[in-house]
Amino acid sequence: MTLDFEEVRRLLPQSYPMLMIDKVTELEPGVRVVGHKAVSGNEGFFQGHFPGMAIMPAALVLEALAQATIVLVRKTGELKGGAPEPGVVYLFGSVHAKMQRPVFPGDLLRLESKIVKLYGDGGAAEGVASVDGQSCVTAEMFFSKVKIADLKARR
């Protein structure tokens, strides 16, 4: 199963400039997803990270892996008869993230996420972001589904 940009955008609560996936080329619902981001030198974060040596912030690479996981989880639920829930976001805690290689303008970032476990309103996943077969970031991610109204109530 593949998803184009519009299908990805429909599944994610994020929007420009925080949308970090251009397309999905592989999707096995409940198992794994492979998405891609074409990293452009025109991205706003390159203005300050770093002057003289443009490098994509590792936190944004982790965000891209989290978004790939959201696509996988939402598409899995959709195929089981559910629909993306309005007013719901996924909060991630990342454990054991490792950065091995920087990501530069012009790179095609491959984002692979595999579900380790789903439970109730959350789960665990393992992700690998790579460029040209070289691992850039690996992460074990834990997430939970939260209603935006509940977040606002905590203010």
CSV table of C-alpha atoms in Angstrom, one decimal:
chain,number,residue,atom,x,y,z
A,1,MET,CA,0.0,0.0,0.0
A,2,THR,CA,1.3,3.5,-0.9
A,3,LEU,CA,0.0,7.0,0.1
A,4,ASP,CA,0.6,10.2,-1.7
A,5,PHE,CA,1.1,13.6,-0.1
A,6,GLU,CA,-2.6,14.4,0.2
A,7,GLU,CA,-3.4,11.1,1.8
A,8,VAL,CA,-0.5,11.5,4.3
A,9,ARG,CA,-1.6,15.1,5.1
A,10,ARG,CA,-5.2,13.9,5.8
A,11,LEU,CA,-3.9,11.4,8.4
A,12,LEU,CA,-1.6,13.7,10.3
A,13,PRO,CA,-2.7,16.5,12.6
A,14,GLN,CA,0.5,18.5,11.7
A,15,SER,CA,0.5,21.0,8.9
A,16,TYR,CA,3.1,23.2,7.2
A,17,PRO,CA,5.8,23.9,8.4
A,18,MET,CA,5.8,20.9,10.7
A,19,LEU,CA,4.6,18.2,8.1
A,20,MET,CA,7.7,16.0,7.8
A,21,ILE,CA,6.5,13.3,5.3
A,22,ASP,CA,6.1,13.7,1.6
A,23,LYS,CA,4.8,10.2,0.7
A,24,VAL,CA,4.5,6.6,2.0
A,25,THR,CA,5.9,3.9,-0.3
A,26,GLU,CA,5.2,0.9,1.9
A,27,LEU,CA,2.5,0.3,4.5
A,28,GLU,CA,1.7,-3.0,6.2
A,29,PRO,CA,-1.2,-2.0,8.6
A,30,GLY,CA,-0.4,-2.9,12.2
A,31,VAL,CA,3.1,-3.8,11.3
A,32,ARG,CA,5.3,-1.3,9.5
A,33,VAL,CA,5.5,1.8,7.4
A,34,VAL,CA,8.1,3.4,5.1
A,35,GLY,CA,7.8,7.1,4.3
A,36,HIS,CA,10.1,9.6,2.7
A,37,LYS,CA,11.0,13.3,3.1
A,38,ALA,CA,12.9,15.1,0.4
A,39,VAL,CA,15.1,17.5,2.5
A,40,SER,CA,15.3,20.9,0.8
A,41,GLY,CA,17.7,23.7,1.4
A,42,ASN,CA,14.7,26.0,1.4
A,43,GLU,CA,13.5,24.6,4.8
A,44,GLY,CA,13.3,27.4,7.3
A,45,PHE,CA,15.2,25.6,10.0
A,46,PHE,CA,18.4,25.6,7.9
A,47,GLN,CA,18.7,29.4,8.4
A,48,GLY,CA,19.8,28.8,12.0
A,49,HIS,CA,20.9,25.2,12.1
A,50,PHE,CA,23.8,25.8,11.5
A,51,PRO,CA,25.1,28.9,9.8
A,52,GLY,CA,27.8,27.8,7.4
A,53,MET,CA,26.9,24.1,7.6
A,54,ALA,CA,23.2,23.3,7.0
A,55,ILE,CA,22.2,20.2,9.1
A,56,MET,CA,18.6,19.1,9.7
A,57,PRO,CA,18.0,19.1,13.5
A,58,ALA,CA,18.0,15.6,15.0
A,59,ALA,CA,14.8,16.6,16.9
A,60,LEU,CA,13.1,17.1,13.5
A,61,VAL,CA,14.3,13.8,12.2
A,62,LEU,CA,12.7,12.2,15.3
A,63,GLU,CA,9.5,14.2,14.6
A,64,ALA,CA,9.5,12.7,11.1
A,65,LEU,CA,9.8,9.2,12.6
A,66,ALA,CA,6.9,10.0,15.0
A,67,GLN,CA,4.8,11.2,12.1
A,68,ALA,CA,5.5,8.0,10.2
A,69,THR,CA,4.3,6.1,13.2
A,70,ILE,CA,1.1,8.2,13.4
A,71,VAL,CA,0.4,7.4,9.8
A,72,LEU,CA,0.8,3.7,10.5
A,73,VAL,CA,-1.4,3.7,13.6
A,74,ARG,CA,-4.1,5.8,12.0
A,75,LYS,CA,-4.2,3.8,8.8
A,76,THR,CA,-4.3,0.6,10.8
A,77,GLY,CA,-7.3,1.9,12.7
A,78,GLU,CA,-9.0,3.2,9.5
A,79,LEU,CA,-8.7,-0.3,7.9
A,80,LYS,CA,-10.3,-1.8,11.0
A,81,GLY,CA,-13.4,0.4,10.3
A,82,GLY,CA,-12.3,3.5,12.2
A,83,ALA,CA,-11.6,7.0,10.9
A,84,PRO,CA,-9.1,9.6,11.9
A,85,GLU,CA,-10.5,11.2,15.0
A,86,PRO,CA,-10.8,14.9,14.9
A,87,GLY,CA,-9.3,16.7,17.9
A,88,VAL,CA,-6.9,13.9,18.7
A,89,VAL,CA,-3.1,14.1,18.8
A,90,TYR,CA,-0.4,11.6,19.6
A,91,LEU,CA,2.1,12.5,22.3
A,92,PHE,CA,5.5,10.8,22.0
A,93,GLY,CA,8.2,10.0,24.5
A,94,SER,CA,11.4,8.8,22.9
A,95,VAL,CA,13.8,6.4,24.6
A,96,HIS,CA,17.2,5.3,23.4
A,97,ALA,CA,17.4,7.6,20.4
A,98,LYS,CA,20.8,7.5,18.7
A,99,MET,CA,22.1,9.9,16.1
A,100,GLN,CA,24.6,8.3,13.7
A,101,ARG,CA,24.8,10.6,10.7
A,102,PRO,CA,23.7,14.2,9.9
A,103,VAL,CA,21.0,14.9,7.4
A,104,PHE,CA,21.8,17.6,4.8
A,105,PRO,CA,19.9,19.6,2.2
A,106,GLY,CA,19.4,17.4,-0.9
A,107,ASP,CA,19.1,14.2,1.1
A,108,LEU,CA,16.1,11.8,0.6
A,109,LEU,CA,15.3,10.8,4.1
A,110,ARG,CA,13.8,7.3,4.4
A,111,LEU,CA,11.6,6.8,7.5
A,112,GLU,CA,10.8,3.3,8.6
A,113,SER,CA,8.7,2.6,11.7
A,114,LYS,CA,7.6,-0.8,13.1
A,115,ILE,CA,5.0,-1.4,15.7
A,116,VAL,CA,6.3,-3.2,18.7
A,117,LYS,CA,3.1,-3.2,20.7
A,118,LEU,CA,-0.3,-1.5,20.6
A,119,TYR,CA,-2.3,-1.2,23.8
A,120,GLY,CA,-5.5,0.8,24.6
A,121,ASP,CA,-4.8,4.4,23.5
A,122,GLY,CA,-1.1,4.0,22.9
A,123,GLY,CA,1.8,1.8,22.0
A,124,ALA,CA,5.5,1.4,21.3
A,125,ALA,CA,7.4,1.5,18.0
A,126,GLU,CA,10.9,1.3,16.7
A,127,GLY,CA,12.1,3.7,14.0
A,128,VAL,CA,15.0,4.1,11.7
A,129,ALA,CA,15.7,7.2,9.6
A,130,SER,CA,18.3,6.7,6.9
A,131,VAL,CA,19.8,8.3,3.8
A,132,ASP,CA,21.3,6.1,1.0
A,133,GLY,CA,21.2,3.0,3.2
A,134,GLN,CA,23.1,4.7,6.0
A,135,SER,CA,21.3,5.0,9.4
A,136,CYS,CA,21.0,8.6,10.6
A,137,VAL,CA,18.7,8.2,13.6
A,138,THR,CA,17.4,5.1,15.4
A,139,ALA,CA,14.7,5.4,18.1
A,140,GLU,CA,12.5,3.4,20.4
A,141,MET,CA,9.3,5.5,20.7
A,142,PHE,CA,6.4,5.3,23.1
A,143,PHE,CA,3.2,7.1,22.4
A,144,SER,CA,-0.4,7.8,23.6
A,145,LYS,CA,-3.5,9.2,22.0
A,146,VAL,CA,-4.7,12.4,23.7
A,147,LYS,CA,-7.7,14.7,23.0
A,148,ILE,CA,-6.8,18.3,22.4
A,149,ALA,CA,-9.6,19.3,24.7
A,150,ASP,CA,-7.9,17.4,27.6
A,151,LEU,CA,-4.6,19.1,26.9
A,152,LYS,CA,-6.3,22.5,27.0
A,153,ALA,CA,-8.0,21.6,30.3
A,154,ARG,CA,-4.5,21.0,31.8
A,155,ARG,CA,-3.4,24.6,31.2
